[in-house]
Structures are given as structure tokens and as C-alpha cells.
Amino acid sequence: IMGWISDSKAGKMRDAARAAFVQQRKYFTPKLDLPSFSHALGTSDVSDWASMIEAIESEGWELQHWAVGGTQGVHAFPVFIRRAR
């Protein structure tokens, strides 16, 4: 089930990144949520984030900046810029 959830998140992010690219936006700025189970497992790898970043980059974006924060859970705020296709 966990793989299916991760694939679904990456797929939704890929669709959003593709739409932003088609709209010729210069920046793509999604919010990525930290899965709640990550704290319980004490993991240092957030594979959900990795798969979402890979999905976004596959649509012509390049990660430019990264910030993490939040008061109601942990969120990442990456900034992607358009790459020439």
C-alpha cells in the first residue's frame, strides 16, 4: 500500500509540474508534506519527497532552492526553475 500511495503522490506532482510547464511558468513552487509515519520510523530518507522531486524534474524543471518548516507538521517548499527541453 505504501508504494501505491507514494506513486500516487508522485503522479499528482508530475501532473501539476507538467501543467505549469505547459503554461510556460518560470517557477514551480509546490508544497511537499512530510509523511506522518516518517517521524515514528526515525527515518533519515523521505522517499516520498525523492519520488516527487524526480517526477517534477522529469517534466522539465530543475530544483533551484529548498526550505523546510511548519508548525502543523513538516513541509518542504522547493523552488524549481524551467529547463530547456
mmCIF file of C-alpha atoms in Angstrom:
data_model
loop_
_atom_site.group_PDB
_atom_site.id
_atom_site.type_symbol
_atom_site.label_atom_id
_atom_site.label_comp_id
_atom_site.label_asym_id
_atom_site.label_seq_id
_atom_site.Cartn_x
_atom_site.Cartn_y
_atom_site.Cartn_z
ATOM 1 C CA ILE A 1 0.000 0.000 0.000
ATOM 2 C CA MET A 2 2.796 2.448 0.893
ATOM 3 C CA GLY A 3 4.315 2.168 -2.594
ATOM 4 C CA TRP A 4 0.950 2.851 -4.192
ATOM 5 C CA ILE A 5 0.453 5.965 -2.039
ATOM 6 C CA SER A 6 3.938 7.225 -2.886
ATOM 7 C CA ASP A 7 3.353 6.562 -6.617
ATOM 8 C CA SER A 8 0.054 8.443 -6.429
ATOM 9 C CA LYS A 9 1.713 11.468 -4.799
ATOM 10 C CA ALA A 10 4.469 11.468 -7.418
ATOM 11 C CA GLY A 11 1.897 11.137 -10.206
ATOM 12 C CA LYS A 12 -0.120 14.095 -8.930
ATOM 13 C CA MET A 13 3.037 16.167 -8.612
ATOM 14 C CA ARG A 14 4.114 15.160 -12.147
ATOM 15 C CA ASP A 15 0.720 16.275 -13.497
ATOM 16 C CA ALA A 16 0.948 19.634 -11.693
ATOM 17 C CA ALA A 17 4.523 20.165 -12.906
ATOM 18 C CA ARG A 18 3.531 19.315 -16.480
ATOM 19 C CA ALA A 19 0.613 21.777 -16.344
ATOM 20 C CA ALA A 20 2.868 24.542 -15.010
ATOM 21 C CA PHE A 21 5.405 23.844 -17.768
ATOM 22 C CA VAL A 22 2.718 23.948 -20.479
ATOM 23 C CA GLN A 23 1.513 27.266 -19.024
ATOM 24 C CA GLN A 24 5.102 28.474 -19.541
ATOM 25 C CA ARG A 25 5.526 29.419 -15.911
ATOM 26 C CA LYS A 26 9.075 30.404 -14.997
ATOM 27 C CA TYR A 27 8.882 28.855 -11.500
ATOM 28 C CA PHE A 28 7.129 25.863 -9.997
ATOM 29 C CA THR A 29 6.686 26.076 -6.212
ATOM 30 C CA PRO A 30 4.851 23.080 -4.738
ATOM 31 C CA LYS A 31 4.446 22.289 -1.041
ATOM 32 C CA LEU A 32 5.564 18.772 -0.098
ATOM 33 C CA ASP A 33 4.194 17.289 3.118
ATOM 34 C CA LEU A 34 6.301 15.035 5.325
ATOM 35 C CA PRO A 35 4.538 11.686 5.713
ATOM 36 C CA SER A 36 3.420 11.304 9.330
ATOM 37 C CA PHE A 37 4.954 7.831 9.610
ATOM 38 C CA SER A 38 8.465 9.199 8.930
ATOM 39 C CA HIS A 39 8.814 10.508 12.495
ATOM 40 C CA ALA A 40 7.656 7.228 14.007
ATOM 41 C CA LEU A 41 10.158 5.214 11.987
ATOM 42 C CA GLY A 42 13.032 7.594 12.692
ATOM 43 C CA THR A 43 13.979 7.514 9.040
ATOM 44 C CA SER A 44 16.532 9.873 7.562
ATOM 45 C CA ASP A 45 15.308 9.329 3.983
ATOM 46 C CA VAL A 46 11.995 10.764 2.898
ATOM 47 C CA SER A 47 11.438 8.628 -0.175
ATOM 48 C CA ASP A 48 8.081 10.319 -0.884
ATOM 49 C CA TRP A 49 9.916 13.613 -1.363
ATOM 50 C CA ALA A 50 12.554 11.988 -3.545
ATOM 51 C CA SER A 51 9.965 10.413 -5.841
ATOM 52 C CA MET A 52 8.059 13.711 -6.098
ATOM 53 C CA ILE A 53 11.250 15.637 -6.944
ATOM 54 C CA GLU A 54 12.149 13.056 -9.600
ATOM 55 C CA ALA A 55 8.637 13.313 -11.062
ATOM 56 C CA ILE A 56 8.835 17.109 -11.212
ATOM 57 C CA GLU A 57 12.297 17.105 -12.782
ATOM 58 C CA SER A 58 11.107 14.598 -15.397
ATOM 59 C CA GLU A 59 8.733 17.324 -16.637
ATOM 60 C CA GLY A 60 11.463 19.848 -17.418
ATOM 61 C CA TRP A 61 12.055 21.516 -14.048
ATOM 62 C CA GLU A 62 15.300 21.859 -12.077
ATOM 63 C CA LEU A 63 15.420 22.191 -8.286
ATOM 64 C CA GLN A 64 16.840 25.626 -7.500
ATOM 65 C CA HIS A 65 16.094 26.217 -3.806
ATOM 66 C CA TRP A 66 14.783 24.250 -0.841
ATOM 67 C CA ALA A 67 13.296 25.271 2.501
ATOM 68 C CA VAL A 68 11.655 23.182 5.210
ATOM 69 C CA GLY A 69 9.421 24.334 8.022
ATOM 70 C CA GLY A 70 5.999 24.223 9.544
ATOM 71 C CA THR A 71 4.046 24.477 12.744
ATOM 72 C CA GLN A 72 1.326 21.926 11.927
ATOM 73 C CA GLY A 73 3.546 19.189 10.551
ATOM 74 C CA VAL A 74 6.699 19.441 8.473
ATOM 75 C CA HIS A 75 6.577 20.721 4.911
ATOM 76 C CA ALA A 76 9.173 21.299 2.221
ATOM 77 C CA PHE A 77 8.943 24.318 -0.027
ATOM 78 C CA PRO A 78 11.095 23.670 -3.105
ATOM 79 C CA VAL A 79 11.510 26.180 -5.908
ATOM 80 C CA PHE A 80 12.011 24.740 -9.383
ATOM 81 C CA ILE A 81 13.000 26.689 -12.492
ATOM 82 C CA ARG A 82 12.259 25.771 -16.102
ATOM 83 C CA ARG A 83 14.901 23.852 -18.040
ATOM 84 C CA ALA A 84 15.086 23.971 -21.799
ATOM 85 C CA ARG A 85 13.576 20.795 -23.177
#
